[in-house]
CSV table of C-alpha atoms in Angstrom, one decimal:
chain,number,residue,atom,x,y,z
A,1,MET,CA,-39.3,-72.0,107.6
A,2,ARG,CA,-40.2,-70.9,104.1
A,3,ILE,CA,-40.1,-67.3,105.2
A,4,ILE,CA,-36.6,-67.7,106.4
A,5,GLN,CA,-35.5,-69.2,103.1
A,6,TRP,CA,-37.0,-66.2,101.2
A,7,ASN,CA,-35.2,-63.7,103.4
A,8,PHE,CA,-31.9,-65.6,102.9
A,9,VAL,CA,-32.4,-65.5,99.1
A,10,ALA,CA,-33.1,-61.8,99.2
A,11,PHE,CA,-30.0,-61.2,101.4
A,12,LEU,CA,-27.9,-63.0,98.9
A,13,GLY,CA,-29.3,-60.9,96.0
A,14,LEU,CA,-28.4,-57.7,97.8
A,15,LEU,CA,-24.9,-59.0,98.5
A,16,SER,CA,-24.5,-59.8,94.8
A,17,VAL,CA,-25.7,-56.4,93.7
A,18,PHE,CA,-23.5,-54.6,96.2
A,19,GLY,CA,-20.5,-56.7,95.1
A,20,THR,CA,-21.2,-55.8,91.5
A,21,PHE,CA,-21.2,-52.0,92.2
A,22,SER,CA,-18.2,-52.3,94.4
A,23,SER,CA,-16.3,-54.3,91.7
A,24,SER,CA,-17.4,-51.9,88.9
A,25,ALA,CA,-16.1,-48.9,91.0
A,26,GLY,CA,-12.6,-50.2,90.7
A,27,ILE,CA,-12.8,-50.6,86.9
A,28,LYS,CA,-11.1,-47.8,84.9
A,29,PRO,CA,-13.2,-45.9,82.3
A,30,LEU,CA,-12.9,-46.7,78.7
A,31,TRP,CA,-11.3,-43.3,77.9
A,32,ASN,CA,-8.6,-41.4,79.8
A,33,ALA,CA,-10.0,-38.1,81.3
A,34,THR,CA,-7.7,-35.1,80.9
A,35,TRP,CA,-7.2,-32.3,83.3
A,36,THR,CA,-9.5,-30.2,81.2
A,37,ASP,CA,-12.3,-32.8,81.5
A,38,ASN,CA,-11.9,-32.9,85.2
A,39,LEU,CA,-11.9,-29.1,85.5
A,40,LYS,CA,-14.9,-28.6,83.3
A,41,ARG,CA,-16.8,-31.3,85.2
A,42,ASP,CA,-16.0,-29.6,88.5
A,43,LEU,CA,-16.9,-26.1,87.2
A,44,PHE,CA,-20.1,-26.8,85.4
A,45,MET,CA,-21.6,-29.9,87.1
A,46,ASN,CA,-22.1,-28.1,90.4
A,47,ASN,CA,-25.3,-26.3,89.4
A,48,TYR,CA,-23.6,-23.5,87.5
A,49,ASP,CA,-26.3,-21.2,86.2
A,50,LYS,CA,-25.3,-19.5,82.9
A,51,PHE,CA,-28.3,-17.2,83.1
A,52,ALA,CA,-27.4,-15.6,86.4
A,53,ARG,CA,-24.9,-12.7,86.5
A,54,PRO,CA,-21.8,-14.1,88.2
A,55,GLU,CA,-21.5,-11.3,90.7
A,56,GLN,CA,-23.4,-10.4,93.9
A,57,PHE,CA,-26.3,-8.1,93.2
A,58,TYR,CA,-24.5,-5.2,94.9
A,59,ASN,CA,-21.3,-5.7,92.8
A,60,THR,CA,-20.7,-4.5,89.2
A,61,THR,CA,-19.5,-6.7,86.3
A,62,ASN,CA,-17.0,-4.7,84.2
A,63,VAL,CA,-17.0,-5.5,80.5
A,64,GLU,CA,-14.3,-4.2,78.2
A,65,ILE,CA,-15.1,-3.9,74.5
A,66,GLY,CA,-12.9,-3.6,71.5
A,67,LEU,CA,-14.1,-3.4,67.8
A,68,THR,CA,-12.4,-4.5,64.7
A,69,ILE,CA,-13.9,-3.5,61.3
A,70,LEU,CA,-13.3,-5.7,58.3
A,71,HIS,CA,-15.9,-4.4,55.8
A,72,VAL,CA,-18.5,-1.7,55.4
A,73,ASP,CA,-21.5,-1.7,53.0
A,74,VAL,CA,-24.3,0.8,52.6
A,75,GLU,CA,-27.9,0.4,51.6
A,76,GLU,CA,-28.8,4.0,50.7
A,77,ALA,CA,-32.4,3.3,49.6
A,78,LYS,CA,-33.1,1.8,53.1
A,79,SER,CA,-30.8,4.2,55.1
A,80,ILE,CA,-28.9,1.2,56.5
A,81,ILE,CA,-25.1,0.7,57.0
A,82,ASN,CA,-23.8,-2.9,57.3
A,83,VAL,CA,-20.6,-3.3,59.4
A,84,ASN,CA,-18.7,-6.6,59.5
A,85,GLY,CA,-15.8,-7.5,61.7
A,86,TRP,CA,-14.8,-8.9,65.1
A,87,ILE,CA,-15.8,-7.7,68.5
A,88,LYS,CA,-13.9,-8.4,71.7
A,89,PHE,CA,-15.6,-8.8,75.1
A,90,LYS,CA,-13.6,-9.3,78.3
A,91,TRP,CA,-15.1,-9.7,81.8
A,92,ASN,CA,-14.5,-11.7,85.0
A,93,ASP,CA,-16.6,-14.6,86.3
A,94,PRO,CA,-15.8,-15.4,89.9
A,95,LYS,CA,-17.7,-18.7,89.7
A,96,LEU,CA,-15.2,-20.0,87.1
A,97,ARG,CA,-12.0,-19.7,89.1
A,98,TRP,CA,-9.7,-22.7,90.0
A,99,ASN,CA,-6.4,-23.5,91.6
A,100,GLU,CA,-3.9,-24.3,88.8
A,101,SER,CA,-2.0,-26.7,90.9
A,102,ASP,CA,-5.1,-28.9,91.5
A,103,TYR,CA,-5.4,-29.5,87.7
A,104,GLY,CA,-1.8,-30.1,86.6
A,105,GLY,CA,-0.9,-26.5,86.2
A,106,LEU,CA,-3.8,-25.9,83.7
A,107,THR,CA,-4.1,-22.1,83.2
A,108,THR,CA,-6.7,-21.7,80.4
A,109,ILE,CA,-9.5,-23.7,78.8
A,110,HIS,CA,-11.8,-23.1,75.9
A,111,VAL,CA,-15.5,-23.2,76.5
A,112,SER,CA,-18.5,-22.9,74.2
A,113,ASP,CA,-20.6,-19.8,74.2
A,114,HIS,CA,-23.7,-21.7,75.5
A,115,GLU,CA,-21.8,-23.0,78.6
A,116,ILE,CA,-21.1,-19.8,80.4
A,117,TRP,CA,-22.8,-16.5,81.3
A,118,GLN,CA,-22.4,-13.7,78.7
A,119,PRO,CA,-23.4,-10.1,78.8
A,120,ASP,CA,-26.5,-9.2,76.8
A,121,ILE,CA,-24.8,-6.6,74.6
A,122,VAL,CA,-27.0,-5.7,71.6
A,123,LEU,CA,-27.1,-3.1,68.9
A,124,TYR,CA,-29.5,-0.3,70.0
A,125,ASN,CA,-30.1,1.2,66.6
A,126,SER,CA,-30.5,-2.1,64.9
A,127,ALA,CA,-32.2,-2.3,61.5
A,128,SER,CA,-32.8,-6.1,61.8
A,129,GLY,CA,-36.2,-5.9,63.4
A,130,ASN,CA,-36.6,-8.3,66.3
A,131,SER,CA,-33.4,-10.2,65.6
A,132,VAL,CA,-30.7,-9.6,68.2
A,133,ASP,CA,-28.4,-12.4,67.1
A,134,HIS,CA,-25.5,-10.2,66.0
A,135,TYR,CA,-22.6,-12.5,66.9
A,136,GLY,CA,-21.3,-15.8,65.7
A,137,ASN,CA,-21.2,-18.9,67.9
A,138,THR,CA,-17.5,-19.1,68.8
A,139,HIS,CA,-15.7,-20.4,71.8
A,140,SER,CA,-14.5,-18.3,74.7
A,141,ILE,CA,-11.1,-18.4,76.5
A,142,LEU,CA,-11.4,-18.9,80.3
A,143,ASN,CA,-8.4,-18.2,82.6
A,144,SER,CA,-7.8,-19.6,86.0
A,145,ASN,CA,-8.5,-16.2,87.7
A,146,GLY,CA,-12.0,-16.1,86.1
A,147,ASP,CA,-11.2,-13.7,83.2
A,148,VAL,CA,-13.2,-14.5,80.1
A,149,LEU,CA,-12.2,-13.5,76.6
A,150,TRP,CA,-14.8,-13.8,73.9
A,151,VAL,CA,-14.0,-12.6,70.3
A,152,PRO,CA,-16.9,-13.5,68.0
A,153,PRO,CA,-17.5,-12.2,64.5
A,154,TYR,CA,-20.4,-9.8,64.1
A,155,LEU,CA,-22.7,-8.2,61.6
A,156,PHE,CA,-24.3,-4.9,62.6
A,157,LYS,CA,-27.1,-3.6,60.5
A,158,ALA,CA,-27.7,0.0,61.8
A,159,PHE,CA,-29.9,2.8,60.7
A,160,CYS,CA,-28.0,5.8,59.4
A,161,SER,CA,-29.2,9.1,58.0
A,162,PHE,CA,-27.6,9.8,54.6
A,163,ASP,CA,-27.2,13.3,53.1
A,164,LEU,CA,-26.9,13.0,49.3
A,165,SER,CA,-26.6,16.7,48.6
A,166,TYR,CA,-23.0,16.4,47.4
A,167,TRP,CA,-23.5,13.1,45.5
A,168,PRO,CA,-21.2,11.6,44.2
A,169,LEU,CA,-18.6,13.4,46.4
A,170,ASP,CA,-20.6,12.7,49.6
A,171,GLN,CA,-19.4,11.7,53.0
A,172,HIS,CA,-21.5,10.3,55.8
A,173,THR,CA,-21.0,9.8,59.6
A,174,CYS,CA,-23.0,6.8,60.9
A,175,ARG,CA,-23.4,5.7,64.5
A,176,VAL,CA,-23.2,2.2,65.9
A,177,VAL,CA,-24.5,2.2,69.5
A,178,ILE,CA,-24.2,-1.0,71.6
A,179,GLY,CA,-25.1,-1.6,75.2
A,180,SER,CA,-26.8,-4.0,77.7
A,181,TRP,CA,-30.4,-4.6,77.0
A,182,THR,CA,-31.6,-5.4,80.6
A,183,TYR,CA,-28.8,-4.4,83.0
A,184,ASN,CA,-28.1,-0.8,84.1
A,185,GLY,CA,-24.7,0.7,84.7
A,186,ASN,CA,-24.6,-0.5,88.3
A,187,LYS,CA,-24.9,-4.1,87.2
A,188,ILE,CA,-22.9,-4.1,83.9
A,189,ASN,CA,-20.4,-1.3,83.3
A,190,LEU,CA,-19.2,-1.0,79.7
A,191,ASP,CA,-15.8,0.5,78.9
A,192,PHE,CA,-13.0,0.4,76.3
A,193,GLN,CA,-9.3,0.5,76.6
A,194,GLU,CA,-7.4,3.4,75.1
A,195,GLY,CA,-6.0,2.4,71.7
A,196,GLU,CA,-8.4,-0.5,71.4
A,197,GLY,CA,-11.6,1.3,70.5
A,198,ILE,CA,-11.8,0.7,66.8
A,199,SER,CA,-9.2,-1.2,64.8
A,200,LEU,CA,-9.0,-1.0,61.0
A,201,GLU,CA,-5.7,-2.9,60.5
A,202,ASN,CA,-7.4,-6.1,59.2
A,203,MET,CA,-9.9,-4.3,57.0
A,204,TYR,CA,-10.3,-6.0,53.6
A,205,ASP,CA,-9.2,-3.9,50.6
A,206,LEU,CA,-11.9,-5.1,48.2
A,207,GLN,CA,-11.9,-2.0,46.0
A,208,HIS,CA,-15.4,-1.3,47.3
A,209,GLU,CA,-17.4,1.8,46.7
A,210,TRP,CA,-16.9,3.0,50.3
A,211,GLU,CA,-13.9,3.7,52.4
A,212,ILE,CA,-13.6,4.6,56.1
A,213,ILE,CA,-11.8,8.0,56.5
A,214,GLY,CA,-12.4,8.5,60.3
A,215,THR,CA,-13.6,6.8,63.4
A,216,GLN,CA,-14.6,8.0,66.9
A,217,ILE,CA,-15.6,6.2,70.0
A,218,LYS,CA,-17.5,7.5,73.1
A,219,ARG,CA,-18.9,6.1,76.3
A,220,ASN,CA,-22.3,7.5,77.3
A,221,GLU,CA,-24.2,7.4,80.5
A,222,LYS,CA,-27.9,8.3,80.5
A,223,ILE,CA,-30.4,8.6,83.3
A,224,TYR,CA,-34.0,8.3,82.2
A,225,VAL,CA,-37.1,9.7,83.9
A,226,CYS,CA,-38.4,6.3,84.9
A,227,CYS,CA,-35.2,5.0,86.6
A,228,PRO,CA,-32.6,6.6,88.8
A,229,GLU,CA,-29.9,4.2,87.7
A,230,PRO,CA,-27.5,5.2,84.9
A,231,TYR,CA,-27.6,3.2,81.6
A,232,VAL,CA,-24.3,2.9,79.8
A,233,ASP,CA,-23.7,2.5,76.1
A,234,ILE,CA,-20.8,2.7,73.7
A,235,SER,CA,-21.2,4.7,70.5
A,236,TYR,CA,-18.9,4.3,67.5
A,237,ASN,CA,-19.0,7.1,64.9
A,238,ILE,CA,-17.8,5.8,61.5
A,239,THR,CA,-17.2,8.4,58.8
A,240,ILE,CA,-17.3,6.9,55.3
A,241,SER,CA,-16.6,8.5,51.9
A,242,ARG,CA,-17.6,7.4,48.4
A,243,ARG,CA,-14.9,6.4,46.1
A,244,THR,CA,-15.5,8.5,43.0
A,245,PRO,CA,-13.2,7.7,40.0
A,246,MET,CA,-16.0,6.0,38.1
A,247,TYR,CA,-18.7,8.5,39.2
A,248,LYS,CA,-16.5,11.4,38.0
A,249,ALA,CA,-16.5,9.9,34.5
A,250,LEU,CA,-20.3,9.4,34.7
A,251,VAL,CA,-20.9,12.9,35.8
A,252,VAL,CA,-18.3,15.3,34.6
A,253,THR,CA,-18.3,14.2,31.0
A,254,PRO,CA,-22.1,14.4,30.3
A,255,VAL,CA,-22.5,17.7,32.2
A,256,THR,CA,-19.6,19.2,30.3
A,257,VAL,CA,-21.1,18.1,26.9
A,258,ILE,CA,-24.5,19.6,27.9
A,259,VAL,CA,-22.9,22.9,28.7
A,260,LEU,CA,-20.8,23.0,25.6
A,261,LEU,CA,-23.7,22.1,23.3
A,262,THR,CA,-26.0,24.7,24.9
A,263,LEU,CA,-23.3,27.4,24.4
A,264,ALA,CA,-22.6,26.2,20.8
A,265,THR,CA,-26.1,27.1,19.7
A,266,PHE,CA,-25.3,30.8,20.1
A,267,TRP,CA,-22.4,30.6,17.6
A,268,LEU,CA,-24.5,29.1,14.8
A,269,PRO,CA,-25.5,31.7,12.1
A,270,SER,CA,-28.4,33.8,13.3
A,271,SER,CA,-30.6,32.6,10.5
A,272,SER,CA,-29.8,28.9,11.0
A,273,GLY,CA,-32.8,26.7,11.9
A,274,GLU,CA,-30.4,24.2,13.3
A,275,LYS,CA,-30.4,26.3,16.5
A,276,ILE,CA,-33.8,24.9,17.5
A,277,LEU,CA,-32.8,21.4,16.5
A,278,LEU,CA,-29.6,21.4,18.6
A,279,ASN,CA,-31.5,22.8,21.6
A,280,GLY,CA,-34.1,20.1,21.3
A,281,ILE,CA,-31.4,17.4,21.2
A,282,VAL,CA,-29.8,18.9,24.4
A,283,ALA,CA,-33.2,18.9,26.2
A,284,VAL,CA,-33.8,15.3,25.3
A,285,PHE,CA,-30.3,14.4,26.4
A,286,ILE,CA,-30.8,16.1,29.8
A,287,CYS,CA,-34.1,14.3,30.4
A,288,LEU,CA,-32.6,10.9,29.6
A,289,TYR,CA,-29.6,11.6,31.8
A,290,MET,CA,-31.8,12.6,34.7
A,291,PHE,CA,-33.8,9.3,34.3
A,292,TYR,CA,-30.5,7.5,34.4
A,293,LEU,CA,-29.4,9.3,37.6
A,294,HIS,CA,-32.7,8.3,39.1
A,295,SER,CA,-31.7,4.7,38.9
A,296,LEU,CA,-28.4,5.5,40.7
A,297,ILE,CA,-29.6,7.8,43.4
A,298,PRO,CA,-32.4,6.8,45.8
A,299,ALA,CA,-35.2,9.3,46.2
A,300,MET,CA,-34.7,11.4,49.4
A,301,THR,CA,-37.3,13.7,50.9
A,302,PHE,CA,-35.1,16.6,51.9
A,303,ASN,CA,-31.7,15.9,50.4
A,304,THR,CA,-31.8,16.4,46.7
A,305,PRO,CA,-28.3,16.2,45.2
A,306,TYR,CA,-26.9,19.4,43.9
A,307,LEU,CA,-26.2,17.7,40.6
A,308,VAL,CA,-29.9,17.2,40.0
A,309,HIS,CA,-30.5,20.9,40.8
A,310,PHE,CA,-27.7,21.8,38.3
A,311,LEU,CA,-29.4,19.7,35.6
A,312,ASP,CA,-32.7,21.3,36.3
A,313,SER,CA,-31.2,24.7,35.8
A,314,CYS,CA,-29.6,23.4,32.5
A,315,LEU,CA,-32.9,22.3,31.3
A,316,TYR,CA,-34.5,25.7,32.0
A,317,LEU,CA,-31.6,27.4,30.3
A,318,THR,CA,-32.0,25.2,27.3
A,319,GLY,CA,-35.7,26.2,27.1
A,320,PHE,CA,-34.8,29.9,27.3
A,321,SER,CA,-32.2,29.3,24.6
A,322,THR,CA,-34.8,27.9,22.3
A,323,VAL,CA,-37.0,30.9,22.8
A,324,ILE,CA,-34.1,33.2,22.1
A,325,ALA,CA,-33.2,31.2,19.0
A,326,VAL,CA,-36.8,31.6,17.6
A,327,ILE,CA,-36.5,35.4,18.1
A,328,VAL,CA,-33.1,35.6,16.5
A,329,ILE,CA,-34.2,33.5,13.5
A,330,SER,CA,-37.2,35.7,13.1
A,331,LEU,CA,-35.1,38.9,13.1
A,332,SER,CA,-32.7,37.4,10.6
A,333,ARG,CA,-35.2,36.0,8.1
A,334,ASN,CA,-37.9,38.6,8.0
A,335,ARG,CA,-37.5,41.5,5.6
A,336,TYR,CA,-38.0,44.9,7.3
A,337,ALA,CA,-38.7,47.9,5.1
A,338,SER,CA,-38.0,50.3,7.9
A,339,SER,CA,-34.5,51.0,8.9
A,340,MET,CA,-33.1,50.2,12.4
A,341,PRO,CA,-33.4,52.8,15.1
A,342,TRP,CA,-30.4,55.1,15.2
A,343,ALA,CA,-29.5,54.3,18.8
A,344,ILE,CA,-29.3,50.6,18.2
A,345,LYS,CA,-27.4,51.0,14.9
A,346,SER,CA,-24.8,53.4,16.4
A,347,SER,CA,-24.2,50.9,19.3
A,348,LEU,CA,-23.7,48.1,16.8
A,349,ASP,CA,-21.3,50.2,14.8
A,350,GLY,CA,-19.5,51.5,17.8
A,351,ARG,CA,-17.6,50.1,20.7
A,352,CYS,CA,-20.3,47.6,21.7
A,353,GLY,CA,-20.2,46.1,18.2
A,354,ARG,CA,-16.4,45.8,18.3
A,355,ILE,CA,-16.5,44.1,21.7
A,356,LEU,CA,-19.0,41.5,20.3
A,357,GLY,CA,-16.9,41.1,17.1
A,358,LEU,CA,-19.6,42.3,14.7
A,359,HIS,CA,-17.2,44.3,12.6
A,360,PHE,CA,-15.7,41.0,11.4
A,361,LEU,CA,-19.1,39.8,10.3
A,362,GLN,CA,-20.0,39.9,6.6
A,363,VAL,CA,-23.6,39.0,5.8
A,364,GLN,CA,-24.1,37.3,2.4
A,365,PRO,CA,-27.8,37.4,1.4
A,366,ASN,CA,-29.1,34.0,0.2
A,367,ILE,CA,-30.2,33.2,-3.3
A,368,GLN,CA,-33.9,33.6,-2.6
A,369,GLN,CA,-33.3,37.1,-1.1
A,370,ARG,CA,-31.2,38.1,-4.2
A,371,SER,CA,-33.9,37.0,-6.6
A,372,GLU,CA,-36.6,38.9,-4.7
A,373,GLU,CA,-34.5,42.1,-4.7
A,374,LEU,CA,-33.9,41.8,-8.5
A,375,ARG,CA,-37.6,41.5,-9.2
A,376,GLU,CA,-38.5,44.7,-7.2
A,377,PRO,CA,-38.1,48.1,-8.8
A,378,PRO,CA,-34.8,49.6,-7.5
A,379,PHE,CA,-36.1,53.2,-7.7
A,380,GLU,CA,-39.3,55.0,-6.6
A,381,GLU,CA,-40.6,58.3,-7.8
A,382,ASN,CA,-41.0,61.1,-5.3
A,383,ASN,CA,-44.6,62.1,-4.8
A,384,THR,CA,-43.8,65.8,-4.6
A,385,PRO,CA,-45.0,67.5,-7.7
A,386,ASP,CA,-42.1,69.9,-7.8
A,387,ASP,CA,-39.5,67.1,-7.6
A,388,ARG,CA,-40.9,64.6,-10.0
A,389,HIS,CA,-37.7,64.6,-11.9
A,390,MET,CA,-35.7,63.4,-8.8
A,391,ILE,CA,-35.6,59.7,-7.9
A,392,GLN,CA,-34.5,58.2,-4.5
A,393,PRO,CA,-32.9,54.8,-4.1
A,394,ILE,CA,-34.2,52.5,-1.3
A,395,SER,CA,-31.8,49.7,-0.3
A,396,LYS,CA,-33.7,47.0,1.6
A,397,SER,CA,-30.6,44.8,1.6
A,398,SER,CA,-28.7,47.4,3.7
A,399,SER,CA,-31.6,47.5,6.2
A,400,GLN,CA,-31.8,43.7,6.4
A,401,HIS,CA,-28.1,43.6,7.0
A,402,ASP,CA,-28.5,45.8,10.1
A,403,TRP,CA,-31.2,43.5,11.5
A,404,ILE,CA,-29.0,40.4,11.0
A,405,LEU,CA,-26.2,42.2,12.9
A,406,PHE,CA,-28.7,42.9,15.7
A,407,ALA,CA,-29.7,39.3,15.8
A,408,THR,CA,-26.1,38.2,15.9
A,409,ALA,CA,-25.4,40.7,18.7
A,410,ILE,CA,-28.3,39.1,20.7
A,411,ASP,CA,-26.7,35.7,20.2
A,412,ARG,CA,-23.3,36.8,21.4
A,413,LEU,CA,-24.6,38.8,24.3
A,414,THR,CA,-26.7,35.9,25.4
A,415,PHE,CA,-23.6,33.7,25.1
A,416,VAL,CA,-21.7,35.9,27.6
A,417,ILE,CA,-24.7,35.9,30.0
A,418,TYR,CA,-25.0,32.1,29.8
A,419,CYS,CA,-21.3,31.7,30.5
A,420,PHE,CA,-21.6,33.8,33.6
A,421,ILE,CA,-24.7,31.8,34.7
A,422,TYR,CA,-23.0,28.5,34.3
A,423,VAL,CA,-20.0,29.7,36.3
A,424,VAL,CA,-22.4,30.7,39.1
A,425,LEU,CA,-24.2,27.4,39.0
A,426,ALA,CA,-21.0,25.4,39.0
A,427,THR,CA,-19.8,27.4,42.0
A,428,ILE,CA,-23.1,26.8,43.9
A,429,TYR,CA,-23.8,23.2,43.1
A,430,CYS,CA,-20.6,21.6,42.0
A,431,VAL,CA,-17.8,23.1,44.1
């Protein structure tokens, strides 16, 4: 009898529980579900695997890519280009299709990037090490026919080889290569629409150092030795140019001053010791300027800027100019008892001297030279016994005047040679 009572109690308990569930099933939820809620519940609650490619293994998923560039920056010391912008991915997911009439005519919904499958498109020539998180966590737009549109912001840090030979008038072409990391071309096919390869319309005008002067896009298919399947990637060639108004002021003015000061030393008087002083100042200025350029230009193994080569040549020319100045000063200040050879003197008095402007030169001996000449006997007796009564004048000032003219001729001839050398150097290194 007691067993029957316990069974009856248990039966009543089951009835109460069943009644509770049945009554609760008729209670409306505390919030009103929208068509979007119902659709997302039906799409993603039925064991949707976001890690599985949404096509059959023998079908191909076509992914269209479009690139918008907003900003470009360059790290020359590391050979890296930084590209910021938006990238557009578009593909079809057959698992995410629905009948619009079943959900109140709903045509599109917004889904998070972690809710659906996405192609593993990464930057092949990435300079970020093991980090492949190039894109921002933005939502995707899902259409009723299964089309998915995902437009995340991106930051590509890509390796780029820079040629600084023409610095600061240099231009560089850098490649940004993207593709699937694990799928071959038979699984994921990458392509781009004509006219939607690279967009620069929204690029920020930040008055930055670099500007984009050209872009090119290309689809590549490669077959490696290991695998018979083709691997597809999209390469974007971005040509950038350095904006040079400030650099022209930093380069043209100092180089022009260096050239003018070097040439000015040849127009100082041939006996002037300031020639050596001015050459020394120019040499120090060139060295300091090269140290300053070292802080602006990263050291490259094979691409030394032509500007640096030009300054090297200017430093060598300044050294040679100092040697020539020492020779010219020595010729002008030393007193020579012997007269100048006739061939040289006739050239200085002839057409060559007129071309160099020596006939306009009037040499005035200095006070020390005049006093020394006054202390010397102006006449000398002839040693010939028969001509003792004859005396011969010897003019050392006339001989010294010829040597000064010769030193001045060396200066002006060297000036012409240096002008020709600078024109050649400018043609080779600066044009």
